[in-house]
Amino acid sequence: QVQLVESGGGLVQDGGSLRLSCSASGRTFSSNAMGWFRQAPGKEREIVSYITGNGGSTYYADSVKGRFAISRDNAKNTLYLQMNSLKPEDTAVYYCAGRILITSWLLTDQRGYTYWGQGTQVTVSS
């Protein structure tokens, strides 16, 4: 059974930092792209960042560019998201996702991801 388990969320003040982790089990994602998505109350889930299997290519949404950094440790089958200079508008449930199929969906499109974690809440207070 494949599982993705996020951790590291919490409550932080405006300007603070958090590091999210996503631990995968049941299969390796070392050859596959993985991503972080988030969903704020009353809004649709959106892409935050993704990283390709070998880590050679990354993407960041404009809203987090320069503040967030995605990385992965394939030996540990773990995905990370370092979040700095957090803002109240970053408040959301953050999900990690793993993509295993070759599809026509862009890596920014959640429909291309097969496996999802349960989410971790990030709350940034002003």
mmCIF file of C-alpha atoms in Angstrom:
data_model
loop_
_atom_site.group_PDB
_atom_site.id
_atom_site.type_symbol
_atom_site.label_atom_id
_atom_site.label_comp_id
_atom_site.label_asym_id
_atom_site.label_seq_id
_atom_site.Cartn_x
_atom_site.Cartn_y
_atom_site.Cartn_z
ATOM 1 C CA GLN A 1 0.000 0.000 0.000
ATOM 2 C CA VAL A 2 1.418 3.322 -1.059
ATOM 3 C CA GLN A 3 1.311 6.083 1.518
ATOM 4 C CA LEU A 4 2.443 9.681 1.574
ATOM 5 C CA VAL A 5 2.569 11.233 5.016
ATOM 6 C CA GLU A 6 3.149 14.952 5.498
ATOM 7 C CA SER A 7 4.515 16.506 8.665
ATOM 8 C CA GLY A 8 5.908 19.812 9.836
ATOM 9 C CA GLY A 9 2.863 22.020 9.627
ATOM 10 C CA GLY A 10 1.764 24.280 12.436
ATOM 11 C CA LEU A 11 1.104 27.809 13.584
ATOM 12 C CA VAL A 12 3.735 30.444 12.844
ATOM 13 C CA GLN A 13 3.844 34.225 12.906
ATOM 14 C CA ASP A 14 4.038 36.438 9.861
ATOM 15 C CA GLY A 15 7.626 36.282 8.561
ATOM 16 C CA GLY A 16 8.356 32.939 10.176
ATOM 17 C CA SER A 17 9.549 29.674 8.696
ATOM 18 C CA LEU A 18 8.427 26.079 8.536
ATOM 19 C CA ARG A 19 9.795 22.965 6.886
ATOM 20 C CA LEU A 20 7.326 20.426 5.586
ATOM 21 C CA SER A 21 8.283 16.816 5.012
ATOM 22 C CA CYS A 22 6.519 14.129 3.022
ATOM 23 C CA SER A 23 7.578 10.567 3.693
ATOM 24 C CA ALA A 24 6.651 7.976 1.089
ATOM 25 C CA SER A 25 6.244 4.269 1.682
ATOM 26 C CA GLY A 26 5.049 1.325 -0.348
ATOM 27 C CA ARG A 27 6.944 2.320 -3.480
ATOM 28 C CA THR A 28 9.833 4.488 -4.476
ATOM 29 C CA PHE A 29 9.282 7.821 -6.184
ATOM 30 C CA SER A 30 12.928 8.388 -7.037
ATOM 31 C CA SER A 31 12.202 8.389 -10.762
ATOM 32 C CA ASN A 32 8.999 10.376 -10.536
ATOM 33 C CA ALA A 33 8.030 13.970 -10.140
ATOM 34 C CA MET A 34 6.551 15.003 -6.832
ATOM 35 C CA GLY A 35 4.760 18.155 -5.901
ATOM 36 C CA TRP A 36 3.338 20.287 -3.141
ATOM 37 C CA PHE A 37 -0.161 21.674 -3.449
ATOM 38 C CA ARG A 38 -2.215 23.738 -1.037
ATOM 39 C CA GLN A 39 -5.843 24.526 -0.429
ATOM 40 C CA ALA A 40 -6.986 27.555 1.490
ATOM 41 C CA PRO A 41 -10.496 27.794 2.970
ATOM 42 C CA GLY A 42 -13.046 28.504 0.263
ATOM 43 C CA LYS A 43 -10.482 28.160 -2.522
ATOM 44 C CA GLU A 44 -9.499 25.471 -4.953
ATOM 45 C CA ARG A 45 -6.378 23.403 -4.458
ATOM 46 C CA GLU A 46 -3.411 24.968 -6.249
ATOM 47 C CA ILE A 47 0.111 24.030 -7.160
ATOM 48 C CA VAL A 48 2.850 25.382 -4.910
ATOM 49 C CA SER A 49 5.905 23.636 -6.309
ATOM 50 C CA TYR A 50 7.114 20.499 -8.013
ATOM 51 C CA ILE A 51 10.418 18.731 -8.500
ATOM 52 C CA THR A 52 11.380 16.135 -11.073
ATOM 53 C CA GLY A 53 12.611 12.683 -10.151
ATOM 54 C CA ASN A 54 16.296 13.475 -10.308
ATOM 55 C CA GLY A 55 15.768 16.911 -8.815
ATOM 56 C CA GLY A 56 17.066 18.540 -11.948
ATOM 57 C CA SER A 57 14.025 20.685 -12.536
ATOM 58 C CA THR A 58 11.836 22.602 -10.141
ATOM 59 C CA TYR A 59 8.851 24.905 -10.424
ATOM 60 C CA TYR A 60 7.385 27.462 -8.050
ATOM 61 C CA ALA A 61 4.127 29.329 -8.159
ATOM 62 C CA ASP A 62 4.691 33.064 -8.501
ATOM 63 C CA SER A 63 3.186 33.616 -5.059
ATOM 64 C CA VAL A 64 5.951 31.613 -3.343
ATOM 65 C CA LYS A 65 8.909 32.173 -5.650
ATOM 66 C CA GLY A 66 11.957 33.328 -3.736
ATOM 67 C CA ARG A 67 10.484 32.289 -0.372
ATOM 68 C CA PHE A 68 9.921 28.534 -0.687
ATOM 69 C CA ALA A 69 12.381 25.814 -1.677
ATOM 70 C CA ILE A 70 11.506 22.265 -2.675
ATOM 71 C CA SER A 71 13.951 19.405 -2.346
ATOM 72 C CA ARG A 72 14.002 15.651 -2.128
ATOM 73 C CA ASP A 73 16.130 12.914 -0.625
ATOM 74 C CA ASN A 74 15.587 9.885 -2.816
ATOM 75 C CA ALA A 75 17.583 7.653 -0.472
ATOM 76 C CA LYS A 76 15.005 8.431 2.206
ATOM 77 C CA ASN A 77 12.068 8.544 -0.223
ATOM 78 C CA THR A 78 11.218 11.923 1.280
ATOM 79 C CA LEU A 79 10.106 15.242 -0.161
ATOM 80 C CA TYR A 80 10.629 18.597 1.567
ATOM 81 C CA LEU A 81 9.314 22.121 1.349
ATOM 82 C CA GLN A 82 11.254 24.840 3.139
ATOM 83 C CA MET A 83 8.979 27.818 3.637
ATOM 84 C CA ASN A 84 10.512 31.145 4.642
ATOM 85 C CA SER A 85 9.081 34.628 5.037
ATOM 86 C CA LEU A 86 5.643 33.161 5.521
ATOM 87 C CA LYS A 87 2.640 35.402 5.035
ATOM 88 C CA PRO A 88 -0.955 35.096 6.278
ATOM 89 C CA GLU A 89 -2.018 34.333 2.708
ATOM 90 C CA ASP A 90 0.099 31.161 2.853
ATOM 91 C CA THR A 91 -2.385 29.741 5.356
ATOM 92 C CA ALA A 92 -3.740 26.512 3.891
ATOM 93 C CA VAL A 93 -3.684 22.761 4.076
ATOM 94 C CA TYR A 94 -0.563 21.589 2.272
ATOM 95 C CA TYR A 95 -0.558 18.304 0.389
ATOM 96 C CA CYS A 96 2.259 16.357 -1.175
ATOM 97 C CA ALA A 97 1.607 14.322 -4.271
ATOM 98 C CA GLY A 98 3.437 11.734 -6.319
ATOM 99 C CA ARG A 99 3.154 11.268 -10.044
ATOM 100 C CA ILE A 100 3.768 7.797 -11.448
ATOM 101 C CA LEU A 101 2.011 7.739 -14.788
ATOM 102 C CA ILE A 102 3.119 9.252 -18.046
ATOM 103 C CA THR A 103 0.209 11.509 -18.843
ATOM 104 C CA SER A 104 -0.528 14.581 -20.878
ATOM 105 C CA TRP A 105 -1.301 16.585 -17.737
ATOM 106 C CA LEU A 106 1.245 19.235 -16.987
ATOM 107 C CA LEU A 107 3.284 18.816 -13.833
ATOM 108 C CA THR A 108 1.463 21.847 -12.476
ATOM 109 C CA ASP A 109 -1.886 20.091 -12.883
ATOM 110 C CA GLN A 110 -3.095 18.060 -9.915
ATOM 111 C CA ARG A 111 -4.902 15.672 -12.257
ATOM 112 C CA GLY A 112 -1.532 14.228 -13.250
ATOM 113 C CA TYR A 113 -0.725 13.043 -9.744
ATOM 114 C CA THR A 114 -1.764 9.617 -8.548
ATOM 115 C CA TYR A 115 -0.868 9.510 -4.881
ATOM 116 C CA TRP A 116 -1.720 12.120 -2.267
ATOM 117 C CA GLY A 117 -0.976 12.652 1.374
ATOM 118 C CA GLN A 118 -3.608 13.524 3.930
ATOM 119 C CA GLY A 119 -2.439 17.113 4.224
ATOM 120 C CA THR A 120 -0.870 19.206 6.954
ATOM 121 C CA GLN A 121 -2.253 22.508 8.192
ATOM 122 C CA VAL A 122 -0.112 25.621 7.957
ATOM 123 C CA THR A 123 -1.449 28.702 9.683
ATOM 124 C CA VAL A 124 0.345 32.036 9.524
ATOM 125 C CA SER A 125 -0.848 34.647 11.976
ATOM 126 C CA SER A 126 -0.531 38.365 11.339
#
